[in-house]
Coordinates of C-alpha atoms in Angstrom, one line a residue:
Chain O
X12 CA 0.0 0.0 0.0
X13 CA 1.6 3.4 -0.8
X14 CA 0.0 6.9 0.7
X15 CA 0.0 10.1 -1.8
X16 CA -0.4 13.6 0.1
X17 CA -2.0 15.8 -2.1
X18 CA -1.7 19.3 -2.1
X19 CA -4.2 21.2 0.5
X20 CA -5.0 24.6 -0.3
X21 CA -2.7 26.9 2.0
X22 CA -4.7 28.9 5.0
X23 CA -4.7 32.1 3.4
X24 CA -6.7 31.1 0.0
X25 CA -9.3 29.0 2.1
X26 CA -10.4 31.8 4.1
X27 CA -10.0 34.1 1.0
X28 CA -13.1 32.3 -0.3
X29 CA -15.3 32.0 3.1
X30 CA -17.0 34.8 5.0
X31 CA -18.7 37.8 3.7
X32 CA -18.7 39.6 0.5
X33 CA -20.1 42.9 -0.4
X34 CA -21.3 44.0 -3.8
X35 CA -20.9 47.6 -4.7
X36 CA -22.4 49.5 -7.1
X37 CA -20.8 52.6 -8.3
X38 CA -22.1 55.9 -10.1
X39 CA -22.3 56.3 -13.6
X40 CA -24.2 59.6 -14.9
X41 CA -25.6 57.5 -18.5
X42 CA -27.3 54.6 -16.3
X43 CA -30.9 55.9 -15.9
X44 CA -32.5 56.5 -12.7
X45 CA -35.9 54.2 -13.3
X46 CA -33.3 51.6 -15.2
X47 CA -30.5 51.4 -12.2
X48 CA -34.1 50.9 -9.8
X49 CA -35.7 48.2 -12.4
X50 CA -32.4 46.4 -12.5
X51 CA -31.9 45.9 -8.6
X52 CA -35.7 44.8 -8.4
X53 CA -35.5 42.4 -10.6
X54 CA -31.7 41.0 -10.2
X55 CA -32.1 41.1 -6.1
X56 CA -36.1 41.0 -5.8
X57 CA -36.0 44.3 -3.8
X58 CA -39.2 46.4 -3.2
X59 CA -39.5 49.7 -5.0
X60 CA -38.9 51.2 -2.2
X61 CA -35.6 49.3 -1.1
X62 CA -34.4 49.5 -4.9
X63 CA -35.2 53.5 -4.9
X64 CA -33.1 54.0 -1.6
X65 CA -29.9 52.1 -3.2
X66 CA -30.5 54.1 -6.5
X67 CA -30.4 57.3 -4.6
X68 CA -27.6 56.0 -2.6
X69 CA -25.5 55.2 -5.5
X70 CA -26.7 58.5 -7.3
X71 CA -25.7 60.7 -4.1
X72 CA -23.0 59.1 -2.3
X73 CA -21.5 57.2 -5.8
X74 CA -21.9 54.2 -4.3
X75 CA -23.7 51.8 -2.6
X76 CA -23.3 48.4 -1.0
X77 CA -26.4 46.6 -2.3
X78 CA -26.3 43.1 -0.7
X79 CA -23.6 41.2 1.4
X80 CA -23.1 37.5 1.4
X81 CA -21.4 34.0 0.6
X82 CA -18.9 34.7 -2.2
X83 CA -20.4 32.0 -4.6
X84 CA -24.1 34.0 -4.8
X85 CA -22.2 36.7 -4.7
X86 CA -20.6 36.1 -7.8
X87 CA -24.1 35.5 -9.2
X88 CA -25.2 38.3 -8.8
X89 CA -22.6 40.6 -9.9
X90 CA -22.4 38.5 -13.7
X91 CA -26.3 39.8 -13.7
X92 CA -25.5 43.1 -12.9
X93 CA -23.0 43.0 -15.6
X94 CA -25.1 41.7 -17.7
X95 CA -27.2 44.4 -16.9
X96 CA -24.3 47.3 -17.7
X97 CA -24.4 48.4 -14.1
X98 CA -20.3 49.2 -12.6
X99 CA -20.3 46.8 -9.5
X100 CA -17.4 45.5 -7.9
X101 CA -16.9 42.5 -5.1
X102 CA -15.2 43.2 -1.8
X103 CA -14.4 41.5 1.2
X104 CA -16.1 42.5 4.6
X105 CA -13.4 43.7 7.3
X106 CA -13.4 41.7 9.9
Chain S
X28 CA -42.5 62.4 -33.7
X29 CA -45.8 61.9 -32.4
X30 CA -46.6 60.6 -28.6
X31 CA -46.1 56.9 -28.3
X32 CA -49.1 54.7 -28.6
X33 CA -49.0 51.3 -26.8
X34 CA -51.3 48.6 -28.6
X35 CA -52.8 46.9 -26.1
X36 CA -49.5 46.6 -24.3
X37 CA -48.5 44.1 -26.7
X38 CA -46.1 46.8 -28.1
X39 CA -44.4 50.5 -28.4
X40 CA -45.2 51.9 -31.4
X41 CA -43.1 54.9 -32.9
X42 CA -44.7 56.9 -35.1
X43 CA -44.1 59.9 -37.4
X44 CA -40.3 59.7 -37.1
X45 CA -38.4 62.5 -38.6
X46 CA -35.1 60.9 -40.9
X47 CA -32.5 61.8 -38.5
X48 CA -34.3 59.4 -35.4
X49 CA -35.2 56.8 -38.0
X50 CA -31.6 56.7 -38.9
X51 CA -30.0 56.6 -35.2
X52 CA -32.3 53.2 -34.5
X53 CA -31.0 52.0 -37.6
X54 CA -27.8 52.5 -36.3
X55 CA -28.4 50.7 -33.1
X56 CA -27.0 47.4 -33.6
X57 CA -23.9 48.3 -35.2
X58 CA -22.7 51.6 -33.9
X59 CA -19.0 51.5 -34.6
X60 CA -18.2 52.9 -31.2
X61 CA -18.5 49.5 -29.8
X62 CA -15.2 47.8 -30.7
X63 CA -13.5 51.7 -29.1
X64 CA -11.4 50.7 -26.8
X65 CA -12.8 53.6 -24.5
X66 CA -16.3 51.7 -25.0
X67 CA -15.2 48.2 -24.0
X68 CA -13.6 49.2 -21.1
X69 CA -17.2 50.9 -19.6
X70 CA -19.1 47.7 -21.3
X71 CA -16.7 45.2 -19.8
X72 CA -15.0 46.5 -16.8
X73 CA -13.3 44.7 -14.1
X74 CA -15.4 43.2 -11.6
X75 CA -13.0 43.5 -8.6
X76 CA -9.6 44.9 -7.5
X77 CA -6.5 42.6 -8.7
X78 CA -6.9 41.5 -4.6
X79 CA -9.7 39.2 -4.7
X80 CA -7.5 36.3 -5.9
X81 CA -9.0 34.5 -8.8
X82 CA -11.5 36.0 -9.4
X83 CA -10.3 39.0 -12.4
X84 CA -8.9 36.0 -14.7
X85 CA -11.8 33.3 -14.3
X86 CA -14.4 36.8 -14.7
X87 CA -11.9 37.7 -18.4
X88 CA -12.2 34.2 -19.3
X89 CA -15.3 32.7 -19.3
X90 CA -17.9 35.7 -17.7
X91 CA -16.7 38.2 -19.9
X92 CA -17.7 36.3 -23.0
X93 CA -20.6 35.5 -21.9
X94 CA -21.4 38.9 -21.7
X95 CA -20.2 40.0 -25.2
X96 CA -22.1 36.9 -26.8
X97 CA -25.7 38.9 -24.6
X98 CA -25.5 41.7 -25.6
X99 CA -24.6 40.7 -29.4
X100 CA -27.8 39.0 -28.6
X101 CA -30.0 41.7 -27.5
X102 CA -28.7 43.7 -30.8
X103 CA -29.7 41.0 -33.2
X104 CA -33.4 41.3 -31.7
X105 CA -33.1 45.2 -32.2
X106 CA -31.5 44.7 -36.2
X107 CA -34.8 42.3 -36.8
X108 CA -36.7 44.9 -35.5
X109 CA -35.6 47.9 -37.0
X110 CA -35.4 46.1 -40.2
X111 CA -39.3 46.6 -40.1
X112 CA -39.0 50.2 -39.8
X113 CA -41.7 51.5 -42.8
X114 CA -42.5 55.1 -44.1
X115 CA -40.5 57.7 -45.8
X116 CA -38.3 60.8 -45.3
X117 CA -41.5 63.0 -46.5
X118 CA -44.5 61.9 -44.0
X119 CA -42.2 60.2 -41.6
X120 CA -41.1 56.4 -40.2
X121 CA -42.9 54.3 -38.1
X122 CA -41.6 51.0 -35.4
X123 CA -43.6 49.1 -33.7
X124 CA -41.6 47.4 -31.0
X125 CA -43.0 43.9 -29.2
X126 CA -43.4 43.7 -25.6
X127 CA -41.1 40.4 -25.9
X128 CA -38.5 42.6 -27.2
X129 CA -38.4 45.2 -24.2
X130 CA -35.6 44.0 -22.4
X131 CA -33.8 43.4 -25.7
X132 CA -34.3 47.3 -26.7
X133 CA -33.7 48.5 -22.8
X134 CA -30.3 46.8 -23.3
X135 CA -29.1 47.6 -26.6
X136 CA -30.1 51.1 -26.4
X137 CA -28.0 51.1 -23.0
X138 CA -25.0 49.4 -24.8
X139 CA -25.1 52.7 -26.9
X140 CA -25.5 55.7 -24.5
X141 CA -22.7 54.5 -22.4
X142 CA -20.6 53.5 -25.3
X143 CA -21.4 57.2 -26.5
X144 CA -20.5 58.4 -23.3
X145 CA -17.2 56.9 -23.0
X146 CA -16.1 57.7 -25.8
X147 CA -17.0 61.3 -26.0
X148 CA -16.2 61.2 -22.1
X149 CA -19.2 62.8 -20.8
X150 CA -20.0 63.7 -17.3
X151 CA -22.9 64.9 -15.0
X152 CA -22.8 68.2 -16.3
X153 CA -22.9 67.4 -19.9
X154 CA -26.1 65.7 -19.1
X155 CA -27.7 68.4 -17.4
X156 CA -26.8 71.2 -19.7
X157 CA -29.0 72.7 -22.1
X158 CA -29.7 70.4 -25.4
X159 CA -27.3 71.3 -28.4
X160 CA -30.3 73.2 -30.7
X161 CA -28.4 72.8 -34.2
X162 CA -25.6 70.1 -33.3
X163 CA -22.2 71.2 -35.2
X164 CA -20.4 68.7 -34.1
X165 CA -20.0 64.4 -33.6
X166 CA -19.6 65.0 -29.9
X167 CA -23.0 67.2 -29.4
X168 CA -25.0 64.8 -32.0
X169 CA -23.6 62.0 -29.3
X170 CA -25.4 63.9 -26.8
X171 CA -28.5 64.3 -28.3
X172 CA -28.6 60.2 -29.4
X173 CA -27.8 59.8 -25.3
X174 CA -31.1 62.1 -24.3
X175 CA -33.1 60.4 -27.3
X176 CA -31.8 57.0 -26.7
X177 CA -32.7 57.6 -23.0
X178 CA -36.4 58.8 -23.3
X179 CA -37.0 55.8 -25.3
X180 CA -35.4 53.7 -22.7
X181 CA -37.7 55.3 -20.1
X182 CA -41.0 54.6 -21.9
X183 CA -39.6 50.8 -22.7
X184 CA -39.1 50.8 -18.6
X185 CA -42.4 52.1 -17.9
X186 CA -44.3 49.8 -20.4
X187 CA -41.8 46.3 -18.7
X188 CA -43.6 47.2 -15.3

């Protein structure tokens, strides 16, 4: 019988991948108002209301953090934004 | 062009088109702006600093095609459509576009105001200033395709709700 250690993925990559992720979305003057709200409705299932408030967020601040999660559906959702020509971005949470 | 008619919400229907707007939807799917390199950076840009590790070369890979082959997608459905554009330079052009193809138009006609915007670089206050009244120039008749393009997009919104 012979034993073959395989290669574990060091400390620092496995906790790259766990914990939470934000997804940002970031001004851009072109995206309309009622388009920017449409697309977090239908992309997160928000409310009008909830979608208007991270519009307005994004629109006055530049940016806003729209959802925090696992990385994998986090990922997800940031393809559809893309998809949906909105500038978001993935970022860790601080600890 | 005359107010916008919706049939039954079954479809937007453009009417009384002057040559000029008839011509920019004709344009639509194949606005050479969209291979500028200016363009492709705001249609595809980077999904995350270079810090989230494996995540920029996986998204460039396989996402980012995925993306280009969409929205080539959504501009096929708007060529079909504007194919069907009827009338003449004298009384005018007339569309009629199909609920089905709302989210189609929404995205293509987005594809184009943002490409016109990066490549003629414009910010808030280009967007809020008056309207060019007798555009002189590529970069104001970009503007006025951007506010055009955009009121359209808001009545395609309004009639997805």
């Amino acid at each position: 019988m012979s034993t073959e250690l395989k290669d574990l993925p060091s400390v620092s990559e496995t906790t790259e991948l766990s914990g939470a992720w934000n997804i940002i979305v970031h001004n851009d003057p072109i995206n309309l108002m009622s388009y920017v709200t449409l697309v977090f409705r239908r992309v997160f299932g928000y409310s009008t209301e909830r979608a208007k408030k991270h519009m307005l967020e994004v629109h006055h601040r530049g940016r806003s953090v729209v959802w925090t999660g696992e990385r994998e559906k986090a990922e997800l959702y940031l393809q559809q934004l893309h998809s949906h020509l909105l500038l978001a971005t993935l970022e860790k949470v601080d600890p | 062009m005359s107010e916008d008619s919706r049939q039954g919400m079954t479809a937007l229907l453009l009417k009384n088109l002057p040559p000029h707007l008839a011509e920019w939807l004709q344009g639509l799917p194949d606005l050479p702006g969209y291979s500028d390199p200016l363009a492709e950076e705001r249609l595809f840009p980077d999904p995350c600093s270079s810090k989230v590790s494996g995540l920029l070369e996986d998204w460039k890979s396989y996402v980012q095609p995925e993306l280009a082959e969409l929205f080539r997608n959504s501009r096929e459905v708007v060529r079909q459509d504007v194919s069907r554009l009827t009338g003449n330079p004298q009384e005018g052009f007339s569309l009629s576009i199909p609920k089905a193809h709302f989210d189609a138009w929404i995205g293509t006609l987005n594809q184009c105001r943002l490409t016109l915007g990066a490549i003629h670089q414009f910010g808030e206050k280009d967007l809020e200033a008056d309207l060019p009244q007798n555009p002189d120039s590529e970069r104001e008749d970009a503007l006025l395709q951007i506010h055009f393009f955009g009121y359209l997009q808001e009545l395609l919104i309004k009639g997805s709700d």
